[in-house]
Every structure is written in structure tokens, then in C-alpha cells.
Coordinates of C-alpha atoms and ligand atoms in Angstrom, one line a residue:
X369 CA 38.0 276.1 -157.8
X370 CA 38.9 272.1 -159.1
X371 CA 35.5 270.1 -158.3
X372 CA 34.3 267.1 -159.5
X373 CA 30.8 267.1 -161.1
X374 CA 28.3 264.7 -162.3
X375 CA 28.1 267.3 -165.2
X376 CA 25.7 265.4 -167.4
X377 CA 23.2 262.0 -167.0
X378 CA 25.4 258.8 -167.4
X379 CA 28.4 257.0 -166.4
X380 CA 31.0 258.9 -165.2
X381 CA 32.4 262.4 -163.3
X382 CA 34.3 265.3 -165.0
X383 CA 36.6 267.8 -163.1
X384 CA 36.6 270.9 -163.9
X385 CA 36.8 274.2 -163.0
X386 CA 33.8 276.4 -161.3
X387 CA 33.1 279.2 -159.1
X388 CA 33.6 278.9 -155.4
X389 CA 30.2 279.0 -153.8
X390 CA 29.3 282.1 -152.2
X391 CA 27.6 281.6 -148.8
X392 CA 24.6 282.7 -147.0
X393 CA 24.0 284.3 -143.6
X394 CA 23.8 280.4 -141.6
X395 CA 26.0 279.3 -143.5
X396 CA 30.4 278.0 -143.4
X397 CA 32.9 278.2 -146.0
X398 CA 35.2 274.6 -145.7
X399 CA 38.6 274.3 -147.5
X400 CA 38.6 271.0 -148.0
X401 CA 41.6 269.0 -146.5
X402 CA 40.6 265.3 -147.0
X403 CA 37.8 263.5 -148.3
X404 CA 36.5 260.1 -148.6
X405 CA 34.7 258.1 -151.5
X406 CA 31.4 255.8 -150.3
X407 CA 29.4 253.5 -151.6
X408 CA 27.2 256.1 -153.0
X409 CA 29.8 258.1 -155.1
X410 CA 30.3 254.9 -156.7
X411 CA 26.4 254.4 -157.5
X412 CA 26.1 258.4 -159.1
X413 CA 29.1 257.7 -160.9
X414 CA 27.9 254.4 -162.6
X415 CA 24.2 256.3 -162.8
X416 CA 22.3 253.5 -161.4
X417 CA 18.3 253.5 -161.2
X418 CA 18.7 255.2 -157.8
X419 CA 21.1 258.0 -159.4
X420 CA 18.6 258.4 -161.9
X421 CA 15.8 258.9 -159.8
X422 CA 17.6 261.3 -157.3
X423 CA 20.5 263.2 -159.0
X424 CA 20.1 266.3 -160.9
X425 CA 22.9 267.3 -162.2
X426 CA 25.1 269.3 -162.7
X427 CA 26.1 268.2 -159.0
X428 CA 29.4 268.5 -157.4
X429 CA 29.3 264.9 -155.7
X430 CA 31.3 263.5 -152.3
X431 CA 30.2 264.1 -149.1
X432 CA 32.7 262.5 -146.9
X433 CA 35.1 265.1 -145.8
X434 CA 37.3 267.2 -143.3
X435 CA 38.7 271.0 -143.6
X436 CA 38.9 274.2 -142.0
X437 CA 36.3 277.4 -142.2
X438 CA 37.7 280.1 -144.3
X439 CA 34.7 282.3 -144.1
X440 CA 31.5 282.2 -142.4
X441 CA 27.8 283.8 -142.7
X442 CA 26.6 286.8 -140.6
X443 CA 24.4 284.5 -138.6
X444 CA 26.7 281.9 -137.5
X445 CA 27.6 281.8 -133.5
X446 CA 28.9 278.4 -133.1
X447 CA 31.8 278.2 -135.8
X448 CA 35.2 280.3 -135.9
X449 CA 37.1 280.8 -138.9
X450 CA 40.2 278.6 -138.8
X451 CA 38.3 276.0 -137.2
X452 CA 39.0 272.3 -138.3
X453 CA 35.4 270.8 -139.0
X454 CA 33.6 267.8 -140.4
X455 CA 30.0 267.7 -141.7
X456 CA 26.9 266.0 -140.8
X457 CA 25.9 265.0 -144.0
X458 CA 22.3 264.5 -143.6
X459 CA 21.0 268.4 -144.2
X460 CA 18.0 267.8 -141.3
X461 CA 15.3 270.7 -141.9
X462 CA 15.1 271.4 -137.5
X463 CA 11.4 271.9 -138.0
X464 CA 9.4 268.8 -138.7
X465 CA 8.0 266.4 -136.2
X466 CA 11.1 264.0 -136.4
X467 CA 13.6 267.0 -135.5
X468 CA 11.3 268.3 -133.1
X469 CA 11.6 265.1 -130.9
X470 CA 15.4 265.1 -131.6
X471 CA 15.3 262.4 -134.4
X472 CA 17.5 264.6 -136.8
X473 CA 18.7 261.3 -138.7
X474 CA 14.8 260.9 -139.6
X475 CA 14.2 264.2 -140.9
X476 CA 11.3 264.5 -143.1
X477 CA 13.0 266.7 -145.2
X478 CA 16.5 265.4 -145.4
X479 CA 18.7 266.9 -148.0
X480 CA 21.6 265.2 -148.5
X481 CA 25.7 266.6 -149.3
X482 CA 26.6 266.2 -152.7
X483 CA 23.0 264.1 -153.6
X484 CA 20.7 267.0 -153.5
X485 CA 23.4 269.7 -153.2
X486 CA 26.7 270.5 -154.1
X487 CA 29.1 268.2 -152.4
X488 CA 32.4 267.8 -150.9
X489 CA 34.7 266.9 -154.1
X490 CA 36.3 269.8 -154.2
X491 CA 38.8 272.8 -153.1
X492 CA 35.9 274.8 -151.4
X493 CA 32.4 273.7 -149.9
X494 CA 29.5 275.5 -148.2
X495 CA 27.1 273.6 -145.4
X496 CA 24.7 274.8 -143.3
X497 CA 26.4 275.8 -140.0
X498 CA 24.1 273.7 -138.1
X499 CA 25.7 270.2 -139.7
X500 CA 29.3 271.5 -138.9
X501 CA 30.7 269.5 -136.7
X502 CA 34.2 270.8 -135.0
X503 CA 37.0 268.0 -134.4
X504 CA 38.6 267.7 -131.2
X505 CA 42.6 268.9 -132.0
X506 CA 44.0 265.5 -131.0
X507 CA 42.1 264.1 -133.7
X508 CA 44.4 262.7 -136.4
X509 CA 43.9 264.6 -139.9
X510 CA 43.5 261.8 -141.6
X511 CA 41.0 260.0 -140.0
X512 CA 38.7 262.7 -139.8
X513 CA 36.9 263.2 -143.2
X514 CA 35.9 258.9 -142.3
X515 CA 33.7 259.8 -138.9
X516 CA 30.5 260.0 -141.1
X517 CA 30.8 256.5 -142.0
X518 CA 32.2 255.5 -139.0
X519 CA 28.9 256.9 -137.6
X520 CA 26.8 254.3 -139.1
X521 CA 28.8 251.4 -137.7
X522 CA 29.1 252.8 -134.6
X523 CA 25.0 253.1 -134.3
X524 CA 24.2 249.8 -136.1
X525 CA 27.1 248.3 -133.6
X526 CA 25.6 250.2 -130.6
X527 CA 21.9 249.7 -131.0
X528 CA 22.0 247.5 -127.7
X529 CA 25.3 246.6 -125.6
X530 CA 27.7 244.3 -127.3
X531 CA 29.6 243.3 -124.2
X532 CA 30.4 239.8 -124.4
X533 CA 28.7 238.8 -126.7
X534 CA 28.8 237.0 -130.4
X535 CA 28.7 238.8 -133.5
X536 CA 27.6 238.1 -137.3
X537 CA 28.3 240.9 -139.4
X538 CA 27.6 240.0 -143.1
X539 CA 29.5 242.3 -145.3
X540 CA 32.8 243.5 -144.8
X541 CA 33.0 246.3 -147.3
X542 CA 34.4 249.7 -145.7
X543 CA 31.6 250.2 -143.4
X544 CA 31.6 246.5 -142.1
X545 CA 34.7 246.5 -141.5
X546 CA 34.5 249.5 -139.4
X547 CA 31.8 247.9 -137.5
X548 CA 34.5 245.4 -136.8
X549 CA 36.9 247.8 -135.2
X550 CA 34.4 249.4 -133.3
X551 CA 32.7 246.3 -132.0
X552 CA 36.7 245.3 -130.5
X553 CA 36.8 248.5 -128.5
X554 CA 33.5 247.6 -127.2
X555 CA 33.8 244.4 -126.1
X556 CA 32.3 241.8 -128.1
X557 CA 34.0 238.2 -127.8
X558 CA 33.7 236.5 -130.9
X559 CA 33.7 238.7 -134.3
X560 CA 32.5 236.5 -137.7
X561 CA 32.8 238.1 -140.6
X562 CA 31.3 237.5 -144.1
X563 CA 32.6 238.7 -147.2
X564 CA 32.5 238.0 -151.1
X565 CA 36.0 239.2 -151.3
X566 CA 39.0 237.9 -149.7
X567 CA 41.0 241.1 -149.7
X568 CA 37.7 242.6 -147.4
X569 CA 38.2 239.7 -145.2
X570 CA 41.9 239.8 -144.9
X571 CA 41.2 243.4 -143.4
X572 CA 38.5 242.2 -141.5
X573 CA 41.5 239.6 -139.7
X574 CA 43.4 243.3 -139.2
X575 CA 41.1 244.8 -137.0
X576 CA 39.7 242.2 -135.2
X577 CA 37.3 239.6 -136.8
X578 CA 37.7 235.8 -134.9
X579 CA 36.8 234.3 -137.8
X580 CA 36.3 235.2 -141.6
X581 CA 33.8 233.4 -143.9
X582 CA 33.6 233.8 -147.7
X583 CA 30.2 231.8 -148.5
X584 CA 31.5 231.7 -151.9
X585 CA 34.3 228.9 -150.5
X586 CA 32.9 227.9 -147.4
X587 CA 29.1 227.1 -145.7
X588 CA 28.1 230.4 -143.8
X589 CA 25.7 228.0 -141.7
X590 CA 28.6 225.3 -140.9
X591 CA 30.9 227.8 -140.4
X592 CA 28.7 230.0 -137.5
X593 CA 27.2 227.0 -135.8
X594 CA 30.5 225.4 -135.3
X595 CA 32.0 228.3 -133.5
X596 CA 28.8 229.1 -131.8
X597 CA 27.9 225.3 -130.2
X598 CA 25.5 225.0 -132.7
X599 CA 23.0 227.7 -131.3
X600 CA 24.3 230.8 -133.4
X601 CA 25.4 234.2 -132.8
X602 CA 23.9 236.9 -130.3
X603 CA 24.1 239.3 -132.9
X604 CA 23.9 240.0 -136.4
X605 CA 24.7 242.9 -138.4
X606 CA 23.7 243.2 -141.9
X607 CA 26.0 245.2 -143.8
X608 CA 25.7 244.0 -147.2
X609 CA 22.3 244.9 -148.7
X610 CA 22.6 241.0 -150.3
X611 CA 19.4 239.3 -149.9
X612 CA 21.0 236.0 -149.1
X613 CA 23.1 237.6 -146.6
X614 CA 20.3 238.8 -144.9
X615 CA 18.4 235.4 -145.0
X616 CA 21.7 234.1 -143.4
X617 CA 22.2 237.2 -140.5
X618 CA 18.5 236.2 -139.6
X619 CA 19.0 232.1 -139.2
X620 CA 22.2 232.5 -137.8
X621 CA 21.6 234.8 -134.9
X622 CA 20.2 232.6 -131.9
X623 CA 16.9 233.2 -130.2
X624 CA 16.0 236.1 -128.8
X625 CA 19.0 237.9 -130.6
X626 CA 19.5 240.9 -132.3
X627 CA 19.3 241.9 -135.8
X628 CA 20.5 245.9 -136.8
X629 CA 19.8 246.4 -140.5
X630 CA 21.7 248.7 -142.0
X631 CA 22.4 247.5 -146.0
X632 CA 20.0 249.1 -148.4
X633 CA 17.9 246.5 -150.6
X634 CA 17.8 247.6 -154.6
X635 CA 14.3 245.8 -154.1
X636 CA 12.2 244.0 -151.7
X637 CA 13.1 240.9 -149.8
X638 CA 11.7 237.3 -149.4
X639 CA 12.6 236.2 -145.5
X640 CA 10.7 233.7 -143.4
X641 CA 9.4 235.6 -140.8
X642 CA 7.6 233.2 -138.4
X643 CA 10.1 231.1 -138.6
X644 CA 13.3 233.2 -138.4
X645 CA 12.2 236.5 -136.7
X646 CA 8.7 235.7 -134.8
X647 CA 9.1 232.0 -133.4
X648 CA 12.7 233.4 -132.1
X649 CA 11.9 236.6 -130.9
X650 CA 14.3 238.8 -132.6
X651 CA 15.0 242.3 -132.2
X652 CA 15.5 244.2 -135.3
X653 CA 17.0 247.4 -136.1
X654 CA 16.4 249.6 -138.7
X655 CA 19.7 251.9 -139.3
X656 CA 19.8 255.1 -141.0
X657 CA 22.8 257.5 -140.9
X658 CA 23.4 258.6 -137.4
X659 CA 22.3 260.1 -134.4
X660 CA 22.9 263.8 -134.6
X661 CA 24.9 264.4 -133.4
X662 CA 24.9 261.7 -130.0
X663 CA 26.9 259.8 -132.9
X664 CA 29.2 262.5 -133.8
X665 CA 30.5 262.3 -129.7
X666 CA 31.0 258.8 -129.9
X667 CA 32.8 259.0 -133.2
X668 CA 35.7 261.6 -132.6
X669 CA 36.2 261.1 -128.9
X670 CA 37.2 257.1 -130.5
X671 CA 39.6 258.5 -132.7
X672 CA 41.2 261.1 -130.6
X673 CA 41.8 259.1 -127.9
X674 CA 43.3 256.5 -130.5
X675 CA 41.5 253.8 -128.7
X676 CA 39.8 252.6 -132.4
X677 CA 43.1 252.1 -134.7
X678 CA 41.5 252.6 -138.5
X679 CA 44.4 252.4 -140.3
X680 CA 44.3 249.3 -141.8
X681 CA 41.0 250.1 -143.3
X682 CA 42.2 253.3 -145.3
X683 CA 43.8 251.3 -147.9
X684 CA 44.8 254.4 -150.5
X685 CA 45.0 257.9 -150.9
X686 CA 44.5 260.0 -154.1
X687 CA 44.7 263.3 -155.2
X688 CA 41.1 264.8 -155.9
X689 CA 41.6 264.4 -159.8
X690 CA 42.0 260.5 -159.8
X691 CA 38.7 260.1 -158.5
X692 CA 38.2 257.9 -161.2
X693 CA 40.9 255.4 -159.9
X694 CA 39.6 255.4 -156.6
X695 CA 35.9 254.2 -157.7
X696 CA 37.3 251.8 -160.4
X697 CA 38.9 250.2 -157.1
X698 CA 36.3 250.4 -155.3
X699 CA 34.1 248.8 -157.6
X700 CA 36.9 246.1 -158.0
X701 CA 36.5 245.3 -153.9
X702 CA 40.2 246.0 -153.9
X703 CA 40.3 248.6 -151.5
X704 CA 39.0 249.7 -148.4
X705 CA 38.6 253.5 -147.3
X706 CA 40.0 255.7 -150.1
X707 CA 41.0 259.0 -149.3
X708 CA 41.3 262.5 -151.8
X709 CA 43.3 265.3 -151.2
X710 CA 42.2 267.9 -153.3
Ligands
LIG1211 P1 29.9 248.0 -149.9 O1 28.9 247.8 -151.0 O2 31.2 248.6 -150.2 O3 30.0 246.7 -149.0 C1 29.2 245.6 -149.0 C2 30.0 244.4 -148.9 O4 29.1 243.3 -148.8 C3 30.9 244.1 -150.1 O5 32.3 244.0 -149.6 C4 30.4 242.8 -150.7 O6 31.5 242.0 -151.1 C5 29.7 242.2 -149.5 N1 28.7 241.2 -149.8 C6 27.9 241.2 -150.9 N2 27.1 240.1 -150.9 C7 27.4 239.4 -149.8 C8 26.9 238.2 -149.2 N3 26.0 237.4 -149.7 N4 27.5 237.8 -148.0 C9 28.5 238.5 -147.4 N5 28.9 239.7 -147.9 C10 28.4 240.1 -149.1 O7 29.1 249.0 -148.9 P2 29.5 249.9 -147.6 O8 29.9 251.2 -148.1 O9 30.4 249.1 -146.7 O10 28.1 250.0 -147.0 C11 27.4 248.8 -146.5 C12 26.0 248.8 -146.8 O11 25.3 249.8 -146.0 C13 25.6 249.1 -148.2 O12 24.5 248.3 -148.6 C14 25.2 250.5 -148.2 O13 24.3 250.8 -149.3 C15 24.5 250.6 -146.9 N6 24.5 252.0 -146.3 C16 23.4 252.3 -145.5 C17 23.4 253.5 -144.8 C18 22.2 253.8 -144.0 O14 22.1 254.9 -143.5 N7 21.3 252.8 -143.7 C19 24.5 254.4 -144.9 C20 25.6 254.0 -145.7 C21 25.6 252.8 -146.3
LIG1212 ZN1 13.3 267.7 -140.1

């Protein structure tokens, strides 16, 4: 089968040709219909110093993706051949302390799709049964190799009720700008948004931000007290992993606000606690992937009802083998969700 491998340490993917995996006796055969790129395809590809720590390759990388079951193990109950599924891509081990008490998304021994095995980019790929998740039918093709992603903004949006309330969310890649869409169908009243990019925050206008800020042209501070009588937001979402960004999420959200963190920090951060966190009595959230699969629920039962319109936020599709155009655009913050059809 066509996959795309992180072959060899360094820059860069190759495609090539390999065996279709053969599967074991809890485990689902996928034909891949649609996948996705994220953030962290981008950061194997360029072999940064998390890559280097964490990869071993050869790997076949991407983890976003939809397709249907071709073949599945002798133990497998749950999952039909033929059905159309998506994958939880957090390989949780369903015996530590964390999955005991039904905290999959903590797993103490968390593999992950197409980090620590082989991945998604590619005609054929093998999980686990017990991270397949089957979409509803109504569920548009499309959208459905996104709902991983989708599942982190839904549960940094969703860590309290966002009824009526103000919202910060600083970063307005793919993921933030989810968050955007998802905080609409839920209710918030005033969206900011923060980007470095203008095409992110042109998007960001699409699906539903009040107001967009790029603190590269414009006062973040100015900009948020203004439209918030000078008391700030009820909520901030950190989606960038910028240090100043966060700095800003934390002034900006009023007193006893709500922080959810879910950018990753290359390293660790200066912020003035007692004065921005403590004095105000914050609530912060730490975010990691999603609630498995409590998430998952939340996730297709949005898009198959069609009551969260993502469109605007898939901004190309590619066939599998110009993966290397879709993370140059990426890089570029050109795009927004890119799609590959293998
Ligand atoms: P991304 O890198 O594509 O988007 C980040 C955006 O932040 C970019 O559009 C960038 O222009 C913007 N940005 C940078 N500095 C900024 C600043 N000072 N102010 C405002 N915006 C700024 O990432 P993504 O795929 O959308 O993911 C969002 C973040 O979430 C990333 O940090 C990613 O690593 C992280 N992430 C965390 C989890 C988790 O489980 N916690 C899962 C997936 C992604
Ligand atoms: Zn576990």
C-alpha cells in the first residue's frame, strides 16, 4: 500500500510503498477515506526537539482520519466489517489507575497513532478495536476524519457552561478556530479572537468571532477592555502555546473567570500568579486530548445534526501524495484544516 513515512531522522516525509499491516485478534483493518494534517505532523516533519525525542522512525505518520473496516481480529465484538469508523487517537492501556477511574485521556501509558505507531497516512491502517469509534450515517464524509480535533475544542470550550458569557480565545489556528464554531452553537455572546495571521482571523469572522485582534496591529489589552466595559472577558481559551498569549488570556479574563489551557509550551512559562490567577480567583484548566469517548458523543452528534457548519475551516484538500504541500501551507498559516485523500 502508498503510505507516508518519516523514513529516516530529519526534515521531511517520503511515500512509498509498504506492506499492508496485518492485524491481530483485538484489532480493525481501516481503508482510509479521508485524513487530516495537525499541528503535530507538521512538527515530525520539520524534526523538531520534540520529534527527536519521541519519534522512531521508520513511522508511518497522520493520525487524523476516517474510513471503513475491511477486516477485523478474531476478538473483536463491537465493530462490523463495512463499518464507517474514526479513531481515538490516544492508544489508552484500560488498565492503569487513570483508565480504571475512567480518565482514558490520562492514561499512564498512552501510545499515540502515528507518534509511537504506525499512523493514518496511508491506504490501509490497523488500531486497536477499543479506540474505533463508529460514525453516525448522517455524518458528512468529509467532516469526519476532523472530530479528533474537534474533540479538543469541544472539551477546552466545554470545561464549564459558556452560556452567555464572554470569550478570549488566543490563537486561531485550526483548533481555535474550531473552538470558535463550537462556542456559537453553545451559546457564548461575545467571541474575541487573537491571531498572528490575518487569513486565521478572516475565518475566525466566518464562523462566528465578534471581534478579531491581531496584537501584531492592534493592543490585545485596548482591544478586550473596550468591548468588555473595561473589566475583561469571562473566559479565556489559550490556544496558541505563545507565552505572551498566555500572559494576555490570564490579564484579560475578569475576576473569578475561567482559564482552559490547552496550547503546549516548547518550555516553561513566566506568569504573575498572585496577581493574575490568585488575587482574582481564576479557574484553570488543564486540557489534554479528549474525554473518551464522552467527547466522541458530543463531537459527531454536532456534525450529524449539521448544527456546527465546519466548512469554512477546511480550507483544502489533497491527495495523500502532496502531503508536502499541505504542511508547507500549513507552516505558511495559509490554510486552515487540510484534508488527504489517499
Ligand atoms: P497552530 O500552531 O496551528 O495554531 C496556533 C495559532 O496561534 C497560530 O494560528 C498562530 O498564528 C497563533 N499565535 C501564535 N502566537 C500568538 C499570539 N501571541 N497571540 C495570538 N495568537 C498567536 O495549532 P493548532 O493545531 O490550532 O493547536 C493549537 C494549540 O494546541 C497548539 O499549541 C497545539 O500544540 C496544542 N494542542 C494541544 C493538544 C492537547 O491535547 N493539549 C492537542 C492538540 C493541539
Ligand atoms: Zn491507562
Amino acid at each position: 500500500m502508498k503510505a507516508v513515512l518519516k523514513k529516516e531522522k530529519g526534515v521531511g516525509f517520503v511515500i512509498e510503498d509498504i506492506p499492508t499491516p496485518s492485524i491481530g485478534d483485538d484489532e480493525i483493518l481501516v481503508k482510509v477515506e479521508v485524513a487530516s494534517i495537525c499541528g503535530t505532523d507538521v512538527h515530525i516533519y520539520e524534526w523538531n526537539d520534540w520529534a527527536q525525542n519521541r519519534i522512531k522512525p521508520p513511522i508511518v505518520v497522520g493520525h487524523e482520519f476516517a474510513g471503513v473496516v475491511v477486516e477485523k481480529g478474531r476478538e473483536v465484538k463491537r465493530i462490523n466489517v463495512g463499518d464507517f469508523v474514526s479513531a481515538e487517537t490516544h492508544i489508552y492501556c484500560n488498565h492503569c489507575d487513570m483508565c480504571l477511574m475512567n480518565h482514558r485521556e490520562v492514561c499512564r501509558n498512552l501510545k499515540i497513532l502515528g507518534v509511537d505507531i504506525d499512523g493514518a497516512f496511508a491506504e490501509y491502517v490497523k488500531i486497536p478495536e477499543r479506540v474505533a469509534w463508529v460514525n453516525p450515517k448522517e455524518i458528512p464524509h468529509k467532516f469526519a476524519s476532523i472530530q479528533e480535533p474537534l474533540g479538543n475544542a469541544v472539551d477546552t470550550v466545554l470545561a464549564e457552561d459558556i452560556s452567555g458569557k464572554t470569550v478570549l480565545i488566543t490563537g486561531a489556528g485550526p483548533i481555535g478556530l474550531l473552538a470558535i464554531a463550537v462556542l456559537r452553537v453553545f451559546g457564548a455572546t461575545k467571541i474575541i479572537a487573537s491571531d498572528l495571521s490575518n487569513y486565521h482571523l478572516e475565518i475566525a469572522k466566518k464562523v462566528g468571532a465578534d471581534v478579531v485582534v491581531n496584537p501584531l496591529e492592534q493592543n490585545i489589552h485596548d482591544v478586550v477592555l473596550a468591548e468588555t466595559h473595561g473589566l475583561g472577558v469571562d473566559v479565556s481559551l489559550e490556544m496558541s502555546g505563545s507565552k505572551s498569549a498566555l500572559r494576555d488570556a490570564l490579564k484579560l479574563t475578569k475576576y473569578l473567570g475561567r482559564v482552559s489551557l490547552l496550547g503546549l509550551f516548547d518550555k516553561s512559562v513566566d506568569v504573575d500568579l498572585t496577581n493574575d490567577v490568585i488575587f482574582k480567583k481564576l479557574r484553570i484548566y488543564g486540557i489534554t486530548g479528549r474525554r473518551i469517548f464522552e467527547t466522541w458523543e458530543i463531537v459527531s452528534s454536532l456534525l450529524s445534526s449539521k448544527r456546527l457548519d465546519v466548512s469554512p475551516i477546511i480550507t483544502h484538500e489533497f491527495k495523500l501524495e502532496e502531503v508536502d504541500k499541505g504542511i508547507k501551507l500549513m507552516k505558511s498559516h495559509q490554510s486552515g484544516k487540510i484534508l488527504l485523500y489517499p
